[in-house]
Amino acid sequence: MKKLIASLLPTALRKRIDPEWSPRVTVAVVRLNGPIGMAMPLRGGIDFASAVGPIEGAFETRGAKAVALVINSPGGSPVQSSLIYKRIRALAKEKELPVYAFAEDVAASGGYMLACAADEIYADESSIIGSIGVVSSGFGFTGLIEKLGVERRVHTAGESKAMLDPFKPENPEDVARLEALQQEVHENFKALVRKARGGRLVDPTEGLFTGEFWAGQAALDRGLIDGLGDIRSVMRAKYGENVRLKVVGGRKPFWRRGFGLSGRAGGAGLSEPVGLGVGLAQGFLAAIEARSLWRRFGL
């Protein structure tokens, strides 16, 4: 009866009546799942536009003592990854809240960049961590187009506008330009990791930045993460057994996602019958692309 009455009182009075009581700590949780790039109905995934609402909501959560990021991503767009990273760091500074990241199956490439937005990173023993590199892939169809007897016609203003056209033989100069661009993006990624992890990196030289990835313990040994553990156990250890994990945002039920039914497939403002077909086609292609990203890590 005493505890029941105490539960109805303000914090100061409750503490006097029940000295063993302590207020329940709230940790706001944001889930970041899927490839990073343009989020689509059949692909899901993460981009700045879809992630910023839940992220801002987490930092605005009343009474929150920390923000936790639950990450399961094989990477994707370096720009979208960077935008999300910067927004998280800006809010953490503004709200003066600690940020913790928890890797599930994989936090690699751009997914690891998102994790670097946290003050501390945790993973499961079998989580895949790392892949700090840049990749570009595609196909060449020059032999196929010759077999089919198809004539390729491309007209450009600007000599590099059709650079790396898959229906033309590779031009060594075009490949060199692409590699220079990749190198620049890679340098930015390395600088971000070095800044975020600081002296925790065991080997902050090129050894960590080859694009290689590791399981949880090996990532811990290299300073890429701060510990092994899941969100519930780590947050309980830091904030007590009664910590409240409040998930902010989340994916809509499938019947509200549209699946290309809105007539706005690809933002082209198409009429509904055409928008449906284009939207589904884009979604299936994106799903194949997403699957290839996951398969790089054996998932």
PDB file of C-alpha atoms in Angstrom:
ATOM      1  CA  MET A   1       0.000   0.000   0.000  1.00  0.00           C
ATOM      2  CA  LYS A   2       2.867   2.313   0.859  1.00  0.00           C
ATOM      3  CA  LYS A   3       4.487   1.796  -2.558  1.00  0.00           C
ATOM      4  CA  LEU A   4       1.158   2.234  -4.330  1.00  0.00           C
ATOM      5  CA  ILE A   5       0.612   5.614  -2.682  1.00  0.00           C
ATOM      6  CA  ALA A   6       4.220   6.594  -3.379  1.00  0.00           C
ATOM      7  CA  SER A   7       3.787   5.843  -7.084  1.00  0.00           C
ATOM      8  CA  LEU A   8       1.192   8.618  -7.311  1.00  0.00           C
ATOM      9  CA  LEU A   9       3.439  11.267  -5.811  1.00  0.00           C
ATOM     10  CA  PRO A  10       6.022  13.611  -7.376  1.00  0.00           C
ATOM     11  CA  THR A  11       9.578  12.303  -7.545  1.00  0.00           C
ATOM     12  CA  ALA A  12      10.881  14.232  -4.517  1.00  0.00           C
ATOM     13  CA  LEU A  13       8.068  13.043  -2.225  1.00  0.00           C
ATOM     14  CA  ARG A  14       8.158   9.505  -3.555  1.00  0.00           C
ATOM     15  CA  LYS A  15      11.856   9.194  -2.745  1.00  0.00           C
ATOM     16  CA  ARG A  16      11.174  10.229   0.858  1.00  0.00           C
ATOM     17  CA  ILE A  17       8.425   7.646   1.303  1.00  0.00           C
ATOM     18  CA  ASP A  18      10.263   4.852  -0.568  1.00  0.00           C
ATOM     19  CA  PRO A  19      14.058   5.428  -0.225  1.00  0.00           C
ATOM     20  CA  GLU A  20      14.871   2.383  -2.378  1.00  0.00           C
ATOM     21  CA  TRP A  21      12.941   3.751  -5.346  1.00  0.00           C
ATOM     22  CA  SER A  22      14.763   5.249  -8.303  1.00  0.00           C
ATOM     23  CA  PRO A  23      13.195   6.824 -11.400  1.00  0.00           C
ATOM     24  CA  ARG A  24      12.945   4.646 -14.488  1.00  0.00           C
ATOM     25  CA  VAL A  25      15.413   5.722 -17.172  1.00  0.00           C
ATOM     26  CA  THR A  26      14.203   6.030 -20.777  1.00  0.00           C
ATOM     27  CA  VAL A  27      16.452   5.277 -23.741  1.00  0.00           C
ATOM     28  CA  ALA A  28      15.041   6.248 -27.147  1.00  0.00           C
ATOM     29  CA  VAL A  29      15.686   3.599 -29.809  1.00  0.00           C
ATOM     30  CA  VAL A  30      15.920   4.076 -33.588  1.00  0.00           C
ATOM     31  CA  ARG A  31      16.127   1.100 -35.942  1.00  0.00           C
ATOM     32  CA  LEU A  32      18.161   1.584 -39.132  1.00  0.00           C
ATOM     33  CA  ASN A  33      17.547  -1.448 -41.348  1.00  0.00           C
ATOM     34  CA  GLY A  34      18.481  -2.260 -44.918  1.00  0.00           C
ATOM     35  CA  PRO A  35      20.642  -0.916 -47.748  1.00  0.00           C
ATOM     36  CA  ILE A  36      21.384   2.795 -47.690  1.00  0.00           C
ATOM     37  CA  GLY A  37      20.113   4.839 -50.604  1.00  0.00           C
ATOM     38  CA  MET A  38      16.716   5.676 -52.010  1.00  0.00           C
ATOM     39  CA  ALA A  39      14.143   3.819 -49.885  1.00  0.00           C
ATOM     40  CA  MET A  40      11.558   2.024 -52.042  1.00  0.00           C
ATOM     41  CA  PRO A  41       8.447  -0.056 -51.205  1.00  0.00           C
ATOM     42  CA  LEU A  42       9.802  -3.477 -52.178  1.00  0.00           C
ATOM     43  CA  ARG A  43      13.314  -2.641 -51.126  1.00  0.00           C
ATOM     44  CA  GLY A  44      12.798  -0.877 -47.823  1.00  0.00           C
ATOM     45  CA  GLY A  45      16.161   0.467 -46.814  1.00  0.00           C
ATOM     46  CA  ILE A  46      17.427   3.718 -45.377  1.00  0.00           C
ATOM     47  CA  ASP A  47      17.863   7.231 -46.686  1.00  0.00           C
ATOM     48  CA  PHE A  48      18.098  10.620 -45.023  1.00  0.00           C
ATOM     49  CA  ALA A  49      14.501  11.549 -45.813  1.00  0.00           C
ATOM     50  CA  SER A  50      13.080   8.401 -44.206  1.00  0.00           C
ATOM     51  CA  ALA A  51      15.512   8.288 -41.265  1.00  0.00           C
ATOM     52  CA  VAL A  52      15.604  11.911 -40.123  1.00  0.00           C
ATOM     53  CA  GLY A  53      12.076  11.875 -38.649  1.00  0.00           C
ATOM     54  CA  PRO A  54      12.641   8.950 -36.255  1.00  0.00           C
ATOM     55  CA  ILE A  55      16.133  10.226 -35.414  1.00  0.00           C
ATOM     56  CA  GLU A  56      14.875  13.687 -34.499  1.00  0.00           C
ATOM     57  CA  GLY A  57      11.966  12.121 -32.642  1.00  0.00           C
ATOM     58  CA  ALA A  58      14.376  10.034 -30.581  1.00  0.00           C
ATOM     59  CA  PHE A  59      16.360  13.074 -29.497  1.00  0.00           C
ATOM     60  CA  GLU A  60      13.109  14.883 -28.650  1.00  0.00           C
ATOM     61  CA  THR A  61      11.788  11.994 -26.536  1.00  0.00           C
ATOM     62  CA  ARG A  62      10.696  13.388 -23.205  1.00  0.00           C
ATOM     63  CA  GLY A  63      12.937  12.332 -20.364  1.00  0.00           C
ATOM     64  CA  ALA A  64      15.321  10.313 -22.557  1.00  0.00           C
ATOM     65  CA  LYS A  65      18.779   9.897 -21.063  1.00  0.00           C
ATOM     66  CA  ALA A  66      20.324   8.400 -24.197  1.00  0.00           C
ATOM     67  CA  VAL A  67      19.645   7.425 -27.812  1.00  0.00           C
ATOM     68  CA  ALA A  68      20.346   3.916 -29.108  1.00  0.00           C
ATOM     69  CA  LEU A  69      20.770   3.053 -32.790  1.00  0.00           C
ATOM     70  CA  VAL A  70      20.004  -0.535 -33.781  1.00  0.00           C
ATOM     71  CA  ILE A  71      21.765  -1.037 -37.121  1.00  0.00           C
ATOM     72  CA  ASN A  72      21.430  -3.824 -39.652  1.00  0.00           C
ATOM     73  CA  SER A  73      22.829  -2.565 -42.943  1.00  0.00           C
ATOM     74  CA  PRO A  74      25.311  -3.773 -45.593  1.00  0.00           C
ATOM     75  CA  GLY A  75      25.913  -0.189 -46.726  1.00  0.00           C
ATOM     76  CA  GLY A  76      25.065   1.679 -49.896  1.00  0.00           C
ATOM     77  CA  SER A  77      25.154   5.386 -50.714  1.00  0.00           C
ATOM     78  CA  PRO A  78      28.094   7.205 -49.088  1.00  0.00           C
ATOM     79  CA  VAL A  79      26.235  10.525 -49.358  1.00  0.00           C
ATOM     80  CA  GLN A  80      23.087   9.309 -47.588  1.00  0.00           C
ATOM     81  CA  SER A  81      25.258   7.614 -44.945  1.00  0.00           C
ATOM     82  CA  SER A  82      27.157  10.850 -44.364  1.00  0.00           C
ATOM     83  CA  LEU A  83      23.999  12.958 -44.143  1.00  0.00           C
ATOM     84  CA  ILE A  84      22.496  10.662 -41.506  1.00  0.00           C
ATOM     85  CA  TYR A  85      25.790  10.510 -39.599  1.00  0.00           C
ATOM     86  CA  LYS A  86      26.091  14.300 -39.501  1.00  0.00           C
ATOM     87  CA  ARG A  87      22.494  14.761 -38.339  1.00  0.00           C
ATOM     88  CA  ILE A  88      22.937  12.310 -35.482  1.00  0.00           C
ATOM     89  CA  ARG A  89      26.158  13.977 -34.329  1.00  0.00           C
ATOM     90  CA  ALA A  90      24.615  17.456 -34.533  1.00  0.00           C
ATOM     91  CA  LEU A  91      21.611  16.388 -32.429  1.00  0.00           C
ATOM     92  CA  ALA A  92      23.804  14.576 -29.916  1.00  0.00           C
ATOM     93  CA  LYS A  93      25.779  17.777 -29.383  1.00  0.00           C
ATOM     94  CA  GLU A  94      22.693  19.984 -29.305  1.00  0.00           C
ATOM     95  CA  LYS A  95      20.724  17.814 -26.864  1.00  0.00           C
ATOM     96  CA  GLU A  96      23.789  16.692 -24.902  1.00  0.00           C
ATOM     97  CA  LEU A  97      22.692  13.059 -25.044  1.00  0.00           C
ATOM     98  CA  PRO A  98      24.987  10.029 -25.366  1.00  0.00           C
ATOM     99  CA  VAL A  99      24.458   7.802 -28.411  1.00  0.00           C
ATOM    100  CA  TYR A 100      24.997   4.043 -28.490  1.00  0.00           C
ATOM    101  CA  ALA A 101      25.012   1.860 -31.617  1.00  0.00           C
ATOM    102  CA  PHE A 102      24.157  -1.857 -31.683  1.00  0.00           C
ATOM    103  CA  ALA A 103      25.010  -3.896 -34.764  1.00  0.00           C
ATOM    104  CA  GLU A 104      22.772  -6.841 -35.567  1.00  0.00           C
ATOM    105  CA  ASP A 105      23.710  -9.099 -38.517  1.00  0.00           C
ATOM    106  CA  VAL A 106      25.872  -6.519 -40.218  1.00  0.00           C
ATOM    107  CA  ALA A 107      27.073  -2.927 -39.871  1.00  0.00           C
ATOM    108  CA  ALA A 108      29.406  -2.680 -42.833  1.00  0.00           C
ATOM    109  CA  SER A 109      30.507  -0.001 -45.275  1.00  0.00           C
ATOM    110  CA  GLY A 110      27.866   2.752 -44.998  1.00  0.00           C
ATOM    111  CA  GLY A 111      26.255   0.757 -42.184  1.00  0.00           C
ATOM    112  CA  TYR A 112      29.471   1.072 -40.209  1.00  0.00           C
ATOM    113  CA  MET A 113      29.543   4.791 -40.985  1.00  0.00           C
ATOM    114  CA  LEU A 114      26.120   5.059 -39.299  1.00  0.00           C
ATOM    115  CA  ALA A 115      27.480   3.184 -36.278  1.00  0.00           C
ATOM    116  CA  CYS A 116      30.348   5.679 -36.055  1.00  0.00           C
ATOM    117  CA  ALA A 117      27.772   8.364 -35.249  1.00  0.00           C
ATOM    118  CA  ALA A 118      27.515   6.755 -31.785  1.00  0.00           C
ATOM    119  CA  ASP A 119      29.741   7.453 -28.812  1.00  0.00           C
ATOM    120  CA  GLU A 120      30.022   3.692 -28.260  1.00  0.00           C
ATOM    121  CA  ILE A 121      29.456   0.759 -30.635  1.00  0.00           C
ATOM    122  CA  TYR A 122      28.418  -2.757 -29.591  1.00  0.00           C
ATOM    123  CA  ALA A 123      27.902  -5.901 -31.628  1.00  0.00           C
ATOM    124  CA  ASP A 124      27.082  -9.586 -31.340  1.00  0.00           C
ATOM    125  CA  GLU A 125      29.932 -12.083 -31.515  1.00  0.00           C
ATOM    126  CA  SER A 126      28.745 -13.054 -35.002  1.00  0.00           C
ATOM    127  CA  SER A 127      27.976  -9.555 -36.310  1.00  0.00           C
ATOM    128  CA  ILE A 128      29.853  -8.464 -39.448  1.00  0.00           C
ATOM    129  CA  ILE A 129      31.698  -5.173 -38.950  1.00  0.00           C
ATOM    130  CA  GLY A 130      33.903  -3.025 -41.182  1.00  0.00           C
ATOM    131  CA  SER A 131      34.204  -3.027 -44.985  1.00  0.00           C
ATOM    132  CA  ILE A 132      35.642   0.492 -44.927  1.00  0.00           C
ATOM    133  CA  GLY A 133      36.038   0.968 -48.650  1.00  0.00           C
ATOM    134  CA  VAL A 134      34.280   2.036 -51.846  1.00  0.00           C
ATOM    135  CA  VAL A 135      33.002  -0.244 -54.587  1.00  0.00           C
ATOM    136  CA  SER A 136      31.483   0.318 -58.017  1.00  0.00           C
ATOM    137  CA  SER A 137      30.231  -2.561 -60.144  1.00  0.00           C
ATOM    138  CA  GLY A 138      28.357  -3.139 -63.353  1.00  0.00           C
ATOM    139  CA  PHE A 139      28.242  -5.214 -66.559  1.00  0.00           C
ATOM    140  CA  GLY A 140      29.609  -4.867 -70.047  1.00  0.00           C
ATOM    141  CA  PHE A 141      27.307  -5.799 -72.937  1.00  0.00           C
ATOM    142  CA  THR A 142      29.523  -5.123 -75.949  1.00  0.00           C
ATOM    143  CA  GLY A 143      29.701  -8.798 -76.982  1.00  0.00           C
ATOM    144  CA  LEU A 144      25.953  -9.295 -76.525  1.00  0.00           C
ATOM    145  CA  ILE A 145      25.002  -6.252 -78.553  1.00  0.00           C
ATOM    146  CA  GLU A 146      27.193  -7.431 -81.432  1.00  0.00           C
ATOM    147  CA  LYS A 147      25.628 -10.907 -81.369  1.00  0.00           C
ATOM    148  CA  LEU A 148      22.140  -9.432 -81.500  1.00  0.00           C
ATOM    149  CA  GLY A 149      23.089  -7.145 -84.366  1.00  0.00           C
ATOM    150  CA  VAL A 150      21.975  -4.061 -82.480  1.00  0.00           C
ATOM    151  CA  GLU A 151      23.475  -0.686 -83.331  1.00  0.00           C
ATOM    152  CA  ARG A 152      24.132   1.546 -80.320  1.00  0.00           C
ATOM    153  CA  ARG A 153      23.435   5.265 -80.933  1.00  0.00           C
ATOM    154  CA  VAL A 154      24.496   7.766 -78.280  1.00  0.00           C
ATOM    155  CA  HIS A 155      24.723  11.525 -78.801  1.00  0.00           C
ATOM    156  CA  THR A 156      26.198  13.757 -76.104  1.00  0.00           C
ATOM    157  CA  ALA A 157      27.230  17.343 -75.456  1.00  0.00           C
ATOM    158  CA  GLY A 158      30.314  16.886 -73.325  1.00  0.00           C
ATOM    159  CA  GLU A 159      32.961  14.309 -74.109  1.00  0.00           C
ATOM    160  CA  SER A 160      32.601  12.466 -70.787  1.00  0.00           C
ATOM    161  CA  LYS A 161      28.804  12.446 -70.623  1.00  0.00           C
ATOM    162  CA  ALA A 162      28.582   8.801 -71.757  1.00  0.00           C
ATOM    163  CA  MET A 163      31.511   7.700 -69.621  1.00  0.00           C
ATOM    164  CA  LEU A 164      31.428   3.980 -68.676  1.00  0.00           C
ATOM    165  CA  ASP A 165      28.508   3.222 -70.986  1.00  0.00           C
ATOM    166  CA  PRO A 166      27.989  -0.565 -70.516  1.00  0.00           C
ATOM    167  CA  PHE A 167      27.318  -0.994 -74.243  1.00  0.00           C
ATOM    168  CA  LYS A 168      30.711   0.433 -75.239  1.00  0.00           C
ATOM    169  CA  PRO A 169      34.212  -0.966 -74.631  1.00  0.00           C
ATOM    170  CA  GLU A 170      35.863   0.353 -71.470  1.00  0.00           C
ATOM    171  CA  ASN A 171      38.022   3.396 -71.941  1.00  0.00           C
ATOM    172  CA  PRO A 172      41.127   3.338 -69.683  1.00  0.00           C
ATOM    173  CA  GLU A 173      40.823   7.105 -69.162  1.00  0.00           C
ATOM    174  CA  ASP A 174      37.231   6.711 -67.955  1.00  0.00           C
ATOM    175  CA  VAL A 175      38.267   3.943 -65.547  1.00  0.00           C
ATOM    176  CA  ALA A 176      41.061   6.156 -64.211  1.00  0.00           C
ATOM    177  CA  ARG A 177      38.549   8.964 -63.564  1.00  0.00           C
ATOM    178  CA  LEU A 178      36.253   6.572 -61.709  1.00  0.00           C
ATOM    179  CA  GLU A 179      39.111   5.239 -59.591  1.00  0.00           C
ATOM    180  CA  ALA A 180      40.170   8.794 -58.688  1.00  0.00           C
ATOM    181  CA  LEU A 181      36.616   9.557 -57.603  1.00  0.00           C
ATOM    182  CA  GLN A 182      36.471   6.374 -55.533  1.00  0.00           C
ATOM    183  CA  GLN A 183      39.794   7.243 -53.898  1.00  0.00           C
ATOM    184  CA  GLU A 184      38.449  10.657 -52.877  1.00  0.00           C
ATOM    185  CA  VAL A 185      35.304   9.143 -51.343  1.00  0.00           C
ATOM    186  CA  HIS A 186      37.435   6.500 -49.599  1.00  0.00           C
ATOM    187  CA  GLU A 187      39.671   9.179 -48.050  1.00  0.00           C
ATOM    188  CA  ASN A 188      36.586  10.938 -46.685  1.00  0.00           C
ATOM    189  CA  PHE A 189      35.345   7.647 -45.180  1.00  0.00           C
ATOM    190  CA  LYS A 190      38.717   6.944 -43.553  1.00  0.00           C
ATOM    191  CA  ALA A 191      38.876  10.457 -42.090  1.00  0.00           C
ATOM    192  CA  LEU A 192      35.383  10.043 -40.619  1.00  0.00           C
ATOM    193  CA  VAL A 193      36.282   6.722 -38.968  1.00  0.00           C
ATOM    194  CA  ARG A 194      39.532   8.095 -37.555  1.00  0.00           C
ATOM    195  CA  LYS A 195      37.696  11.123 -36.149  1.00  0.00           C
ATOM    196  CA  ALA A 196      34.856   9.050 -34.668  1.00  0.00           C
ATOM    197  CA  ARG A 197      36.955   6.262 -33.166  1.00  0.00           C
ATOM    198  CA  GLY A 198      40.042   8.291 -32.290  1.00  0.00           C
ATOM    199  CA  GLY A 199      42.571   6.520 -30.087  1.00  0.00           C
ATOM    200  CA  ARG A 200      40.351   3.451 -29.788  1.00  0.00           C
ATOM    201  CA  LEU A 201      41.562   2.187 -33.161  1.00  0.00           C
ATOM    202  CA  VAL A 202      44.296  -0.364 -32.563  1.00  0.00           C
ATOM    203  CA  ASP A 203      45.827   0.221 -36.008  1.00  0.00           C
ATOM    204  CA  PRO A 204      44.642   3.568 -37.444  1.00  0.00           C
ATOM    205  CA  THR A 205      46.830   3.123 -40.535  1.00  0.00           C
ATOM    206  CA  GLU A 206      45.799   1.551 -43.825  1.00  0.00           C
ATOM    207  CA  GLY A 207      45.352  -1.926 -42.310  1.00  0.00           C
ATOM    208  CA  LEU A 208      41.750  -1.222 -41.296  1.00  0.00           C
ATOM    209  CA  PHE A 209      40.755   0.480 -44.521  1.00  0.00           C
ATOM    210  CA  THR A 210      41.216  -2.189 -47.175  1.00  0.00           C
ATOM    211  CA  GLY A 211      37.503  -3.016 -47.375  1.00  0.00           C
ATOM    212  CA  GLU A 212      37.991  -6.132 -45.237  1.00  0.00           C
ATOM    213  CA  PHE A 213      35.350  -7.004 -42.659  1.00  0.00           C
ATOM    214  CA  TRP A 214      35.428  -8.950 -39.401  1.00  0.00           C
ATOM    215  CA  ALA A 215      33.178 -10.736 -36.913  1.00  0.00           C
ATOM    216  CA  GLY A 216      32.456  -9.195 -33.515  1.00  0.00           C
ATOM    217  CA  GLN A 217      35.486 -10.259 -31.466  1.00  0.00           C
ATOM    218  CA  ALA A 218      37.979  -9.465 -34.233  1.00  0.00           C
ATOM    219  CA  ALA A 219      36.330  -6.055 -34.704  1.00  0.00           C
ATOM    220  CA  LEU A 220      36.658  -5.461 -30.954  1.00  0.00           C
ATOM    221  CA  ASP A 221      40.325  -6.433 -31.050  1.00  0.00           C
ATOM    222  CA  ARG A 222      40.891  -3.791 -33.741  1.00  0.00           C
ATOM    223  CA  GLY A 223      39.023  -1.051 -31.906  1.00  0.00           C
ATOM    224  CA  LEU A 224      36.207  -0.822 -34.449  1.00  0.00           C
ATOM    225  CA  ILE A 225      33.661  -1.472 -31.682  1.00  0.00           C
ATOM    226  CA  ASP A 226      33.643  -0.961 -27.913  1.00  0.00           C
ATOM    227  CA  GLY A 227      32.146  -4.205 -26.695  1.00  0.00           C
ATOM    228  CA  LEU A 228      30.081  -7.321 -27.321  1.00  0.00           C
ATOM    229  CA  GLY A 229      26.469  -7.305 -26.255  1.00  0.00           C
ATOM    230  CA  ASP A 230      22.866  -6.620 -27.236  1.00  0.00           C
ATOM    231  CA  ILE A 231      20.906  -3.457 -26.570  1.00  0.00           C
ATOM    232  CA  ARG A 232      18.928  -4.788 -23.614  1.00  0.00           C
ATOM    233  CA  SER A 233      21.861  -6.184 -21.671  1.00  0.00           C
ATOM    234  CA  VAL A 234      24.139  -3.197 -22.303  1.00  0.00           C
ATOM    235  CA  MET A 235      21.474  -0.598 -21.498  1.00  0.00           C
ATOM    236  CA  ARG A 236      20.520  -2.466 -18.314  1.00  0.00           C
ATOM    237  CA  ALA A 237      24.146  -2.526 -17.249  1.00  0.00           C
ATOM    238  CA  LYS A 238      24.431   1.228 -17.821  1.00  0.00           C
ATOM    239  CA  TYR A 239      21.019   2.473 -16.657  1.00  0.00           C
ATOM    240  CA  GLY A 240      19.636  -0.204 -14.369  1.00  0.00           C
ATOM    241  CA  GLU A 241      17.339  -3.212 -14.666  1.00  0.00           C
ATOM    242  CA  ASN A 242      14.240  -1.029 -15.078  1.00  0.00           C
ATOM    243  CA  VAL A 243      15.531   0.901 -18.084  1.00  0.00           C
ATOM    244  CA  ARG A 244      12.779   1.613 -20.605  1.00  0.00           C
ATOM    245  CA  LEU A 245      13.687   1.105 -24.273  1.00  0.00           C
ATOM    246  CA  LYS A 246      11.294   3.249 -26.297  1.00  0.00           C
ATOM    247  CA  VAL A 247      11.345   2.562 -30.036  1.00  0.00           C
ATOM    248  CA  VAL A 248      10.748   5.714 -32.091  1.00  0.00           C
ATOM    249  CA  GLY A 249       9.347   5.485 -35.613  1.00  0.00           C
ATOM    250  CA  GLY A 250       9.527   2.257 -37.559  1.00  0.00           C
ATOM    251  CA  ARG A 251       8.279   0.903 -40.845  1.00  0.00           C
ATOM    252  CA  LYS A 252       4.634   1.306 -41.825  1.00  0.00           C
ATOM    253  CA  PRO A 253       2.438  -1.781 -42.234  1.00  0.00           C
ATOM    254  CA  PHE A 254       2.679  -3.131 -45.785  1.00  0.00           C
ATOM    255  CA  TRP A 255      -0.872  -2.041 -46.658  1.00  0.00           C
ATOM    256  CA  ARG A 256       0.133   1.597 -46.040  1.00  0.00           C
ATOM    257  CA  ARG A 257       3.378   1.592 -48.000  1.00  0.00           C
ATOM    258  CA  GLY A 258       1.760   1.860 -51.431  1.00  0.00           C
ATOM    259  CA  PHE A 259       3.915  -0.578 -53.453  1.00  0.00           C
ATOM    260  CA  GLY A 260       3.889   1.827 -56.371  1.00  0.00           C
ATOM    261  CA  LEU A 261       0.108   2.310 -56.257  1.00  0.00           C
ATOM    262  CA  SER A 262       0.215   6.051 -55.680  1.00  0.00           C
ATOM    263  CA  GLY A 263       0.885   6.878 -59.324  1.00  0.00           C
ATOM    264  CA  ARG A 264       4.133   8.619 -58.345  1.00  0.00           C
ATOM    265  CA  ALA A 265       6.630   5.895 -59.210  1.00  0.00           C
ATOM    266  CA  GLY A 266      10.098   7.281 -59.232  1.00  0.00           C
ATOM    267  CA  GLY A 267       8.653  10.736 -58.594  1.00  0.00           C
ATOM    268  CA  ALA A 268       7.668  10.954 -62.256  1.00  0.00           C
ATOM    269  CA  GLY A 269       4.032  11.931 -61.685  1.00  0.00           C
ATOM    270  CA  LEU A 270       2.804   9.060 -63.870  1.00  0.00           C
ATOM    271  CA  SER A 271      -0.826   8.076 -64.186  1.00  0.00           C
ATOM    272  CA  GLU A 272      -1.823   5.234 -61.891  1.00  0.00           C
ATOM    273  CA  PRO A 273      -1.759   2.241 -64.326  1.00  0.00           C
ATOM    274  CA  VAL A 274       1.690   3.202 -65.645  1.00  0.00           C
ATOM    275  CA  GLY A 275       2.937   4.191 -62.195  1.00  0.00           C
ATOM    276  CA  LEU A 276       1.984   0.775 -60.841  1.00  0.00           C
ATOM    277  CA  GLY A 277       3.969  -1.099 -63.480  1.00  0.00           C
ATOM    278  CA  VAL A 278       7.014   1.144 -63.301  1.00  0.00           C
ATOM    279  CA  GLY A 279       6.910   1.195 -59.509  1.00  0.00           C
ATOM    280  CA  LEU A 280       6.817  -2.606 -59.289  1.00  0.00           C
ATOM    281  CA  ALA A 281       9.596  -2.968 -61.865  1.00  0.00           C
ATOM    282  CA  GLN A 282      11.781  -0.473 -60.003  1.00  0.00           C
ATOM    283  CA  GLY A 283      10.997  -2.225 -56.744  1.00  0.00           C
ATOM    284  CA  PHE A 284      11.988  -5.661 -58.046  1.00  0.00           C
ATOM    285  CA  LEU A 285      15.234  -4.339 -59.534  1.00  0.00           C
ATOM    286  CA  ALA A 286      16.007  -2.573 -56.273  1.00  0.00           C
ATOM    287  CA  ALA A 287      15.259  -5.772 -54.360  1.00  0.00           C
ATOM    288  CA  ILE A 288      17.782  -7.664 -56.529  1.00  0.00           C
ATOM    289  CA  GLU A 289      20.349  -4.934 -55.943  1.00  0.00           C
ATOM    290  CA  ALA A 290      19.703  -5.042 -52.194  1.00  0.00           C
ATOM    291  CA  ARG A 291      20.040  -8.812 -52.170  1.00  0.00           C
ATOM    292  CA  SER A 292      23.446  -8.570 -53.841  1.00  0.00           C
ATOM    293  CA  LEU A 293      24.609  -6.162 -51.115  1.00  0.00           C
ATOM    294  CA  TRP A 294      23.581  -8.580 -48.357  1.00  0.00           C
ATOM    295  CA  ARG A 295      25.175 -11.554 -50.129  1.00  0.00           C
ATOM    296  CA  ARG A 296      28.594  -9.855 -50.047  1.00  0.00           C
ATOM    297  CA  PHE A 297      28.577 -10.699 -46.339  1.00  0.00           C
ATOM    298  CA  GLY A 298      27.179 -14.220 -46.650  1.00  0.00           C
ATOM    299  CA  LEU A 299      23.680 -13.172 -45.562  1.00  0.00           C
TER     300      LEU A 299
END
